[in-house]
Amino acid sequence: MTNPIDLQQSAALLDQAWRSKLVARIGDANLRLLRMDAQPYPAEIHAYAEGLLVLDGELRLDVAGQTVTVGAGGFYLVPAGVTHAVAPGSKGTLLILDV
């Protein structure tokens, strides 16, 4: 049996914003935690879908030219092959799920 992971405590220990930390693996999926600091993050595209769960704060995304805002407790799935970037003002804790 494994111990519970305190995501808020783990996020507080992250020394640098926008540098994710692998907190768990489920099958082939990675669960990575990161801290957002209101700075933008450049556009990227992946060959896999990426799930973004906002634990606290707010995530502002530009997804294929559309603005998407995700608040605390919200989840957004970026489909594979879709360009996405984090807009300025995104701040809080984000859990990323990817394969």
Coordinates of N, CA and C in Angstrom, one line a residue:
M1 N 0.8 -1.2 0.0 CA 0.0 0.0 0.0 C 0.9 1.2 0.0
T2 N 0.5 2.2 -0.8 CA 1.3 3.4 -0.9 C 0.7 4.5 0.0
N3 N 1.5 5.5 0.3 CA 1.0 6.6 1.1 C 0.3 7.7 0.2
P4 N -0.6 8.4 0.7 CA -1.3 9.5 -0.1 C -0.2 10.5 -0.5
I5 N -0.5 11.2 -1.6 CA 0.4 12.3 -2.0 C -0.3 13.6 -1.7
D6 N 0.3 14.4 -1.0 CA -0.3 15.7 -0.7 C 0.2 16.7 -1.8
L7 N -0.7 16.9 -2.8 CA -0.3 17.7 -3.9 C 0.0 19.2 -3.6
Q8 N -0.8 19.7 -2.6 CA -0.5 21.1 -2.2 C 0.8 21.3 -1.6
Q9 N 1.2 20.3 -0.7 CA 2.5 20.4 0.0 C 3.6 20.1 -1.1
S10 N 3.4 19.2 -2.0 CA 4.4 18.9 -3.0 C 4.6 20.2 -3.9
A11 N 3.5 20.9 -4.2 CA 3.6 22.1 -5.0 C 4.4 23.2 -4.3
A12 N 4.1 23.3 -3.0 CA 4.8 24.3 -2.2 C 6.3 24.1 -2.2
L13 N 6.8 22.9 -2.4 CA 8.2 22.5 -2.3 C 8.9 22.7 -3.7
L14 N 8.1 23.0 -4.7 CA 8.7 23.2 -6.0 C 9.5 24.5 -6.0
D15 N 10.8 24.4 -6.4 CA 11.7 25.5 -6.3 C 11.6 26.5 -7.5
Q16 N 11.0 26.1 -8.6 CA 10.9 26.9 -9.8 C 9.6 26.7 -10.5
A17 N 9.0 27.8 -10.8 CA 7.7 27.8 -11.6 C 8.0 27.2 -13.0
W18 N 7.0 26.6 -13.6 CA 7.1 26.0 -14.9 C 8.0 24.9 -15.1
R19 N 8.5 24.3 -14.0 CA 9.4 23.1 -14.0 C 8.6 22.0 -13.3
S20 N 8.0 21.1 -14.1 CA 7.2 20.1 -13.5 C 7.9 19.0 -12.8
K21 N 7.2 18.4 -11.8 CA 7.8 17.3 -11.1 C 6.9 16.1 -11.2
L22 N 7.4 14.9 -11.6 CA 6.7 13.7 -11.7 C 6.3 13.3 -10.3
V23 N 5.0 13.1 -10.1 CA 4.5 12.7 -8.7 C 4.0 11.3 -8.7
A24 N 3.6 10.8 -9.9 CA 3.1 9.4 -10.0 C 3.0 9.0 -11.4
R25 N 2.9 7.6 -11.6 CA 2.6 7.0 -12.9 C 1.4 6.1 -12.7
I26 N 0.5 6.1 -13.6 CA -0.6 5.2 -13.6 C -0.6 4.5 -15.0
G27 N -0.3 3.3 -15.0 CA -0.1 2.6 -16.3 C 1.0 3.4 -17.1
D28 N 0.6 3.8 -18.3 CA 1.5 4.6 -19.1 C 1.4 6.1 -18.9
A29 N 0.5 6.5 -18.0 CA 0.3 7.9 -17.8 C 1.2 8.5 -16.8
N30 N 1.7 9.7 -17.0 CA 2.5 10.5 -16.1 C 1.6 11.5 -15.4
L31 N 1.7 11.7 -14.1 CA 1.1 12.8 -13.4 C 2.2 13.7 -12.9
R32 N 2.2 14.9 -13.5 CA 3.2 15.9 -13.2 C 2.6 17.1 -12.6
L33 N 3.3 17.6 -11.6 CA 2.8 18.8 -10.8 C 3.7 20.0 -11.2
L34 N 3.1 21.1 -11.3 CA 3.9 22.4 -11.5 C 3.2 23.6 -10.9
R35 N 4.0 24.6 -10.7 CA 3.5 25.8 -10.1 C 3.6 26.9 -11.2
M36 N 2.4 27.6 -11.4 CA 2.4 28.7 -12.4 C 2.6 30.0 -11.7
D37 N 3.3 30.9 -12.3 CA 3.7 32.2 -11.6 C 3.2 33.4 -12.4
A38 N 2.2 33.4 -13.2 CA 1.6 34.5 -13.9 C 2.4 34.8 -15.2
Q39 N 3.5 34.2 -15.4 CA 4.3 34.4 -16.6 C 3.7 33.5 -17.7
P40 N 3.8 33.9 -19.0 CA 3.3 33.1 -20.1 C 4.3 31.9 -20.3
Y41 N 3.7 30.8 -20.9 CA 4.5 29.7 -21.3 C 4.3 29.5 -22.8
P42 N 5.4 29.3 -23.6 CA 5.3 29.3 -25.0 C 4.5 28.2 -25.6
A43 N 4.0 28.4 -26.8 CA 3.2 27.4 -27.5 C 3.9 26.1 -27.7
E44 N 3.2 25.0 -27.5 CA 3.7 23.7 -27.7 C 2.6 22.8 -28.3
I45 N 3.1 21.7 -28.9 CA 2.2 20.7 -29.5 C 2.7 19.3 -29.1
H46 N 1.8 18.4 -28.9 CA 2.2 17.0 -28.5 C 1.5 16.0 -29.4
A47 N 2.1 14.9 -29.6 CA 1.5 13.8 -30.3 C 0.5 13.0 -29.4
Y48 N 0.3 13.4 -28.2 CA -0.6 12.8 -27.3 C -1.5 13.8 -26.6
A49 N -2.7 13.4 -26.1 CA -3.6 14.3 -25.4 C -2.9 14.6 -24.1
E50 N -3.2 15.8 -23.6 CA -2.7 16.3 -22.3 C -3.8 16.8 -21.5
G51 N -4.0 16.3 -20.3 CA -5.0 16.7 -19.4 C -4.4 17.7 -18.4
L52 N -5.2 18.8 -18.2 CA -4.7 19.9 -17.3 C -5.7 20.1 -16.2
L53 N -5.4 19.7 -15.0 CA -6.3 19.9 -13.8 C -5.7 21.0 -12.9
V54 N -6.5 22.1 -12.8 CA -6.1 23.2 -12.0 C -6.5 22.9 -10.5
L55 N -5.5 22.8 -9.7 CA -5.7 22.5 -8.2 C -6.1 23.8 -7.5
D56 N -5.5 24.8 -7.8 CA -5.8 26.1 -7.2 C -5.3 27.2 -8.2
G57 N -6.0 28.4 -8.1 CA -5.6 29.5 -9.0 C -6.4 29.4 -10.3
E58 N -5.8 29.9 -11.4 CA -6.5 30.0 -12.7 C -5.5 29.7 -13.8
L59 N -5.9 29.0 -14.8 CA -5.1 28.7 -16.0 C -5.7 29.4 -17.1
R60 N -5.0 30.2 -17.9 CA -5.4 30.9 -19.1 C -4.7 30.3 -20.3
L61 N -5.4 29.7 -21.2 CA -4.8 29.0 -22.3 C -5.2 29.7 -23.6
D62 N -4.3 29.6 -24.6 CA -4.6 29.9 -26.0 C -4.6 28.5 -26.6
V63 N -5.7 28.0 -27.1 CA -5.8 26.7 -27.7 C -6.2 26.9 -29.1
A64 N -5.3 26.7 -30.0 CA -5.6 26.9 -31.5 C -6.3 28.2 -31.8
G65 N -5.8 29.3 -31.1 CA -6.4 30.6 -31.4 C -7.6 31.0 -30.6
Q66 N -8.1 30.0 -29.7 CA -9.2 30.3 -28.9 C -8.7 30.5 -27.4
T67 N -9.3 31.4 -26.7 CA -9.0 31.6 -25.3 C -9.8 30.7 -24.4
V68 N -9.2 30.0 -23.5 CA -9.8 29.1 -22.6 C -9.4 29.4 -21.2
T69 N -10.3 29.6 -20.3 CA -9.9 29.9 -18.9 C -10.4 28.7 -18.0
V70 N -9.6 28.2 -17.2 CA -9.9 27.1 -16.3 C -9.6 27.5 -14.9
G71 N -10.6 27.4 -14.0 CA -10.5 27.8 -12.7 C -10.2 26.6 -11.8
A72 N -10.0 26.9 -10.5 CA -9.6 25.8 -9.5 C -10.7 24.7 -9.5
G73 N -10.2 23.5 -9.6 CA -11.1 22.4 -9.7 C -11.5 22.0 -11.1
G74 N -11.1 22.8 -12.1 CA -11.5 22.6 -13.5 C -10.4 21.7 -14.2
F75 N -10.9 21.0 -15.2 CA -10.1 20.1 -16.0 C -10.2 20.5 -17.4
Y76 N -9.1 20.5 -18.2 CA -9.2 20.8 -19.6 C -8.4 19.7 -20.3
L77 N -8.9 19.1 -21.4 CA -8.2 18.1 -22.1 C -7.8 18.8 -23.5
V78 N -6.4 18.9 -23.7 CA -5.9 19.4 -24.9 C -5.7 18.2 -25.8
P79 N -6.5 18.1 -26.9 CA -6.3 17.0 -27.8 C -4.9 16.9 -28.4
A80 N -4.6 15.7 -28.8 CA -3.3 15.4 -29.5 C -3.2 16.3 -30.7
G81 N -2.1 16.8 -31.0 CA -1.8 17.6 -32.2 C -2.4 19.0 -32.2
V82 N -2.8 19.5 -31.1 CA -3.4 20.8 -31.0 C -2.4 21.8 -30.3
T83 N -2.1 22.9 -31.0 CA -1.2 23.9 -30.4 C -1.8 24.6 -29.3
H84 N -1.1 24.7 -28.2 CA -1.6 25.4 -27.0 C -0.4 26.2 -26.3
A85 N -0.8 27.3 -25.7 CA 0.1 28.1 -25.0 C -0.5 28.7 -23.7
V86 N 0.2 28.9 -22.7 CA -0.3 29.5 -21.5 C -0.1 31.0 -21.6
A87 N -1.3 31.7 -21.3 CA -1.3 33.2 -21.4 C -0.8 33.8 -20.1
P88 N -0.4 35.0 -20.2 CA 0.0 35.7 -19.0 C -1.1 35.8 -18.0
G89 N -0.8 35.7 -16.7 CA -1.8 35.8 -15.6 C -2.2 34.5 -15.1
S90 N -1.7 33.4 -15.7 CA -2.0 32.0 -15.1 C -1.2 31.9 -13.9
K91 N -1.9 31.5 -12.8 CA -1.2 31.4 -11.5 C -1.8 30.4 -10.7
G92 N -1.0 29.6 -9.9 CA -1.6 28.6 -9.0 C -0.8 27.2 -9.2
T93 N -1.6 26.2 -9.0 CA -1.0 24.8 -9.1 C -1.7 24.0 -10.1
L94 N -1.0 23.3 -11.0 CA -1.5 22.6 -12.1 C -1.0 21.1 -12.0
L95 N -1.9 20.2 -12.2 CA -1.6 18.8 -12.3 C -1.7 18.4 -13.8
I96 N -0.7 17.9 -14.4 CA -0.7 17.6 -15.8 C -0.7 16.1 -15.9
L97 N -1.6 15.6 -16.8 CA -1.7 14.1 -17.0 C -1.4 13.9 -18.5
D98 N -0.4 13.1 -18.8 CA -0.1 12.8 -20.1 C 0.5 11.3 -20.3
V99 N 0.5 10.9 -21.5 CA 1.0 9.5 -21.8 C 2.2 9.6 -22.6

